[in-house]
Tab-separated table of C-alpha atoms in Angstrom:
chain	number	residue	atom	x	y	z
S	1	ASP	CA	0.114	0.041	0.280
S	2	ALA	CA	1.068	3.576	-1.005
S	3	MET	CA	2.194	5.139	2.510
S	4	VAL	CA	4.268	7.446	4.799
S	5	ILE	CA	6.411	5.353	6.397
S	6	GLN	CA	9.165	6.939	9.476
S	7	ASN	CA	11.920	5.529	10.983
S	8	PRO	CA	12.715	4.661	13.324
S	9	ARG	CA	9.544	4.100	15.397
S	10	TYR	CA	11.977	4.528	18.354
S	11	GLN	CA	14.915	6.612	19.078
S	12	VAL	CA	16.924	7.134	21.949
S	13	THR	CA	19.847	9.575	21.975
S	14	GLN	CA	22.031	11.123	24.782
S	15	PHE	CA	21.761	14.982	25.328
S	16	GLY	CA	24.182	16.670	22.958
S	17	LYS	CA	24.285	13.559	20.688
S	18	PRO	CA	23.302	14.540	16.799
S	19	VAL	CA	20.410	12.414	15.752
S	20	THR	CA	18.633	12.078	11.963
S	21	LEU	CA	14.678	10.679	12.046
S	22	SER	CA	13.851	9.796	8.071
S	23	CYS	CA	10.621	9.795	6.066
S	24	SER	CA	9.877	8.274	3.354
S	25	GLN	CA	6.562	8.092	0.854
S	26	THR	CA	5.167	6.196	-1.444
S	27	LEU	CA	2.533	8.558	-2.438
S	28	ASN	CA	4.973	10.741	-5.074
S	29	HIS	CA	3.303	13.659	-3.181
S	30	ASN	CA	4.745	17.358	-3.743
S	31	VAL	CA	4.760	18.379	-0.501
S	32	MET	CA	5.901	17.367	2.701
S	33	TYR	CA	5.736	18.447	6.352
S	34	TRP	CA	7.661	17.852	9.584
S	35	TYR	CA	5.585	18.101	13.132
S	36	GLN	CA	6.743	18.262	16.607
S	37	GLN	CA	3.928	16.880	19.075
S	38	LYS	CA	4.648	16.873	22.981
S	39	SER	CA	2.456	15.015	25.271
S	40	SER	CA	-1.040	16.299	25.147
S	41	GLN	CA	-0.441	18.801	23.009
S	42	ALA	CA	-1.060	20.072	19.258
S	43	PRO	CA	1.328	18.811	16.728
S	44	LYS	CA	3.518	21.979	15.984
S	45	LEU	CA	4.817	22.656	12.774
S	46	LEU	CA	8.563	22.719	12.114
S	47	PHE	CA	9.056	22.951	8.548
S	48	HIS	CA	8.070	22.015	5.336
S	49	TYR	CA	8.881	21.462	1.116
S	50	TYR	CA	7.023	22.296	-1.432
S	51	ASP	CA	8.996	20.326	-3.898
S	52	LYS	CA	12.494	21.073	-2.858
S	53	ASP	CA	11.401	24.480	-1.830
S	54	PHE	CA	12.007	24.875	1.784
S	55	ASN	CA	10.025	26.563	4.294
S	56	ASN	CA	10.905	26.740	7.868
S	57	GLU	CA	8.633	28.246	10.735
S	58	ALA	CA	10.035	31.772	12.351
S	59	ASP	CA	9.832	29.994	15.557
S	60	THR	CA	11.848	26.519	14.831
S	61	PRO	CA	14.930	26.524	16.529
S	62	ASP	CA	18.283	26.444	14.439
S	63	ASN	CA	19.235	22.971	15.882
S	64	PHE	CA	16.476	21.631	14.020
S	65	GLN	CA	17.768	20.992	9.999
S	66	SER	CA	15.940	19.292	7.547
S	67	ARG	CA	16.595	17.695	4.221
S	68	ARG	CA	14.874	16.120	1.258
S	69	PRO	CA	17.138	14.781	-1.424
S	70	ASN	CA	14.578	13.651	-3.494
S	71	THR	CA	10.502	13.400	-3.792
S	72	SER	CA	10.528	10.173	-2.030
S	73	PHE	CA	12.779	10.997	1.164
S	74	CYS	CA	13.186	13.713	4.035
S	75	PHE	CA	15.061	13.798	6.939
S	76	LEU	CA	14.844	15.603	10.092
S	77	ASP	CA	18.062	16.274	12.313
S	78	ILE	CA	18.318	17.970	15.492
S	79	ARG	CA	22.250	19.105	15.959
S	80	SER	CA	22.465	19.285	19.582
S	81	PRO	CA	19.292	17.350	20.988
S	82	GLY	CA	18.184	19.066	24.674
S	83	LEU	CA	15.816	17.305	27.216
S	84	GLY	CA	12.880	19.464	25.646
S	85	ASP	CA	13.486	17.960	22.275
S	86	ALA	CA	11.983	14.703	23.421
S	87	ALA	CA	8.889	14.391	21.433
S	88	MET	CA	6.875	12.855	18.756
S	89	TYR	CA	8.058	13.850	15.935
S	90	LEU	CA	5.643	13.377	12.581
S	91	CYS	CA	6.155	13.725	9.023
S	92	ALA	CA	3.165	14.434	6.547
S	93	THR	CA	2.585	14.726	2.991
S	94	SER	CA	0.026	16.594	0.974
S	95	ARG	CA	-0.204	15.812	-3.109
S	96	ARG	CA	-0.348	19.666	-4.091
S	97	ALA	CA	-0.062	22.772	-2.600
S	98	ARG	CA	-2.945	25.985	-2.894
S	99	VAL	CA	-5.530	24.010	-3.123
S	100	SER	CA	-8.576	23.558	-1.050
S	101	ASN	CA	-9.217	19.578	-1.316
S	102	GLU	CA	-5.713	17.665	-0.442
S	103	LYS	CA	-5.523	15.751	2.354
S	104	LEU	CA	-2.855	15.357	4.534
S	105	PHE	CA	-1.138	11.671	5.338
S	106	PHE	CA	0.890	11.071	8.349
S	107	GLY	CA	3.327	8.732	9.225
S	108	SER	CA	3.241	6.997	12.125
S	109	GLY	CA	5.682	9.268	14.038
S	110	THR	CA	9.332	8.746	15.244
S	111	GLN	CA	9.256	8.960	19.831
S	112	LEU	CA	12.255	10.670	20.093
S	113	SER	CA	13.911	10.474	23.792
S	114	VAL	CA	16.548	12.294	25.624
S	115	LEU	CA	18.846	10.806	27.923
P	1	LYS	CA	-1.924	34.248	14.230
P	2	GLN	CA	-4.050	31.190	13.852
P	3	GLU	CA	-5.523	29.868	16.872
P	4	VAL	CA	-7.436	26.661	17.073
P	5	THR	CA	-9.430	25.828	20.337
P	6	GLN	CA	-11.305	22.436	21.232
P	7	ILE	CA	-13.980	21.848	23.384
P	8	PRO	CA	-14.202	19.742	25.694
P	9	ALA	CA	-10.387	19.051	26.119
P	10	ALA	CA	-12.041	15.272	27.132
P	11	LEU	CA	-15.358	13.042	26.636
P	12	SER	CA	-16.285	9.901	28.162
P	13	VAL	CA	-19.999	9.227	27.426
P	14	PRO	CA	-21.442	5.596	27.383
P	15	GLU	CA	-21.686	3.418	23.953
P	16	GLY	CA	-24.143	4.313	21.614
P	17	GLU	CA	-25.070	7.498	22.350
P	18	ASN	CA	-24.322	10.422	19.779
P	19	LEU	CA	-21.483	13.371	20.640
P	20	VAL	CA	-20.515	16.165	19.554
P	21	LEU	CA	-16.618	17.730	19.406
P	22	ASN	CA	-16.298	21.274	18.911
P	23	CYS	CA	-13.553	23.475	17.235
P	24	SER	CA	-13.026	27.160	16.590
P	25	PHE	CA	-10.270	29.216	14.731
P	26	THR	CA	-9.761	32.827	15.048
P	27	ASP	CA	-9.068	33.440	11.109
P	28	SER	CA	-11.484	32.489	8.580
P	29	ALA	CA	-9.202	32.842	5.835
P	30	ILE	CA	-8.571	29.226	5.293
P	31	TYR	CA	-8.905	26.621	2.425
P	32	ASN	CA	-10.442	24.030	4.298
P	33	LEU	CA	-10.572	22.256	7.815
P	34	GLN	CA	-9.767	18.844	8.342
P	35	TRP	CA	-10.581	16.362	11.354
P	36	PHE	CA	-8.211	13.460	12.402
P	37	ARG	CA	-8.087	10.974	14.588
P	38	GLN	CA	-5.179	10.067	16.608
P	39	ASP	CA	-4.559	6.691	18.793
P	40	PRO	CA	-2.118	6.853	21.676
P	41	GLY	CA	1.227	6.871	20.080
P	42	LYS	CA	0.177	6.675	16.786
P	43	GLY	CA	0.774	9.219	13.901
P	44	LEU	CA	-2.713	10.977	12.568
P	45	THR	CA	-5.549	9.690	10.070
P	46	SER	CA	-7.717	12.155	8.075
P	47	LEU	CA	-11.278	11.585	9.044
P	48	LEU	CA	-13.076	13.898	6.854
P	49	LEU	CA	-11.783	17.309	4.821
P	50	ILE	CA	-14.142	20.380	4.182
P	51	GLN	CA	-13.688	22.866	1.898
P	52	SER	CA	-14.130	26.377	2.859
P	53	SER	CA	-17.098	26.684	0.274
P	54	GLN	CA	-18.888	23.450	2.123
P	55	ARG	CA	-20.841	23.630	5.086
P	56	GLU	CA	-20.976	19.611	5.925
P	57	GLN	CA	-19.552	16.712	4.471
P	58	THR	CA	-20.245	13.016	6.039
P	59	SER	CA	-18.848	9.261	6.335
P	60	GLY	CA	-20.253	6.703	7.983
P	61	ARG	CA	-21.321	7.514	11.343
P	62	LEU	CA	-19.223	10.966	11.376
P	63	ASN	CA	-20.721	14.168	10.125
P	64	ALA	CA	-18.558	17.408	10.170
P	65	SER	CA	-19.880	20.849	9.516
P	66	LEU	CA	-18.027	24.024	9.263
P	67	ASP	CA	-19.290	27.470	9.608
P	68	LYS	CA	-16.275	29.693	8.372
P	69	SER	CA	-17.593	33.061	8.947
P	70	SER	CA	-17.931	32.323	12.738
P	71	GLY	CA	-14.603	30.280	13.009
P	72	ARG	CA	-16.465	27.378	14.047
P	73	SER	CA	-16.593	23.333	12.949
P	74	THR	CA	-18.467	20.335	14.583
P	75	LEU	CA	-17.852	16.819	14.468
P	76	TYR	CA	-20.818	14.997	15.036
P	77	ILE	CA	-20.207	11.043	15.787
P	78	ALA	CA	-23.375	9.034	15.582
P	79	ALA	CA	-24.121	5.810	18.072
P	80	SER	CA	-20.617	5.800	19.348
P	81	GLN	CA	-18.378	2.667	19.697
P	82	PRO	CA	-15.560	1.741	22.101
P	83	GLY	CA	-13.085	1.532	18.836
P	84	ASP	CA	-14.026	5.188	18.472
P	85	SER	CA	-11.858	6.102	21.491
P	86	ALA	CA	-9.185	8.055	20.452
P	87	THR	CA	-8.137	12.037	20.313
P	88	TYR	CA	-10.109	14.154	17.646
P	89	LEU	CA	-8.068	16.673	16.395
P	90	CYS	CA	-9.456	19.748	14.141
P	91	ALA	CA	-6.810	21.586	11.421
P	92	PRO	CA	-7.873	24.446	9.111
P	93	GLN	CA	-5.300	25.188	6.147
P	94	MET	CA	-4.359	28.757	5.576
P	95	ASN	CA	-4.910	30.311	2.741
P	96	ARG	CA	-2.137	32.926	2.592
P	97	ASP	CA	0.857	29.828	3.581
P	98	ASP	CA	-1.260	26.772	3.299
P	99	LYS	CA	-0.271	26.147	6.804
P	100	ILE	CA	-1.970	23.522	8.813
P	101	ILE	CA	-2.791	24.378	12.204
P	102	PHE	CA	-3.725	21.775	14.934
P	103	GLY	CA	-5.624	22.361	17.829
P	104	LYS	CA	-4.690	20.222	20.940
P	105	GLY	CA	-7.740	17.628	20.469
P	106	THR	CA	-10.654	16.048	22.122
P	107	ARG	CA	-9.360	12.956	24.270
P	108	LEU	CA	-12.695	10.730	23.716
P	109	HIS	CA	-13.488	7.727	25.705
P	110	ILE	CA	-16.533	5.501	24.871
P	111	LEU	CA	-17.059	3.032	27.779
P	112	PRO	CA	-18.549	-0.285	27.284
């Protein structure tokens, strides 16, 4: 089945040790999003891509970076994770931008723990 | 800045009851509004999408309405079942920048 796949499902890292989360999609969607969700909170948009066009949220810390080498893959790099970065990280895709009827498709998320 | 509020934050009802979840948003310049379901520790699944020109959408036992001018949406669940237990989030998509902004959700528990 076509889907959005996030690896790993659970990631444990040490304080300050760089970590990379990955997302792949078989939907051939143009738009990819990364959200951070802390317990009982709303998902918070970190950044998104229209194709290769990168859009960073103003309040996303510099510690968070992203790469999209091709349509199918997108990576979230956390350069120096702090305890406050422990959260669920959600990748999502949509087929097109700037239209009113495109649903958002989510992966299962990566739960990041920082020790 | 778009603010999305969902009321109630949590709800427990006996199986079989009909229920309504509420969502309000401050900026009505939206393309659409989606309702999502999230099971504990999982990603989100889109349940219904209402375009800004529409008033409601239905899928099975679910019906979502949208009143864009007043900044409100509701999700109606008919004949609730224990399998409906989950967190339900609403998310309008903004016209000006395509961002999809989420509410904190309503945690729903259906009692068998």
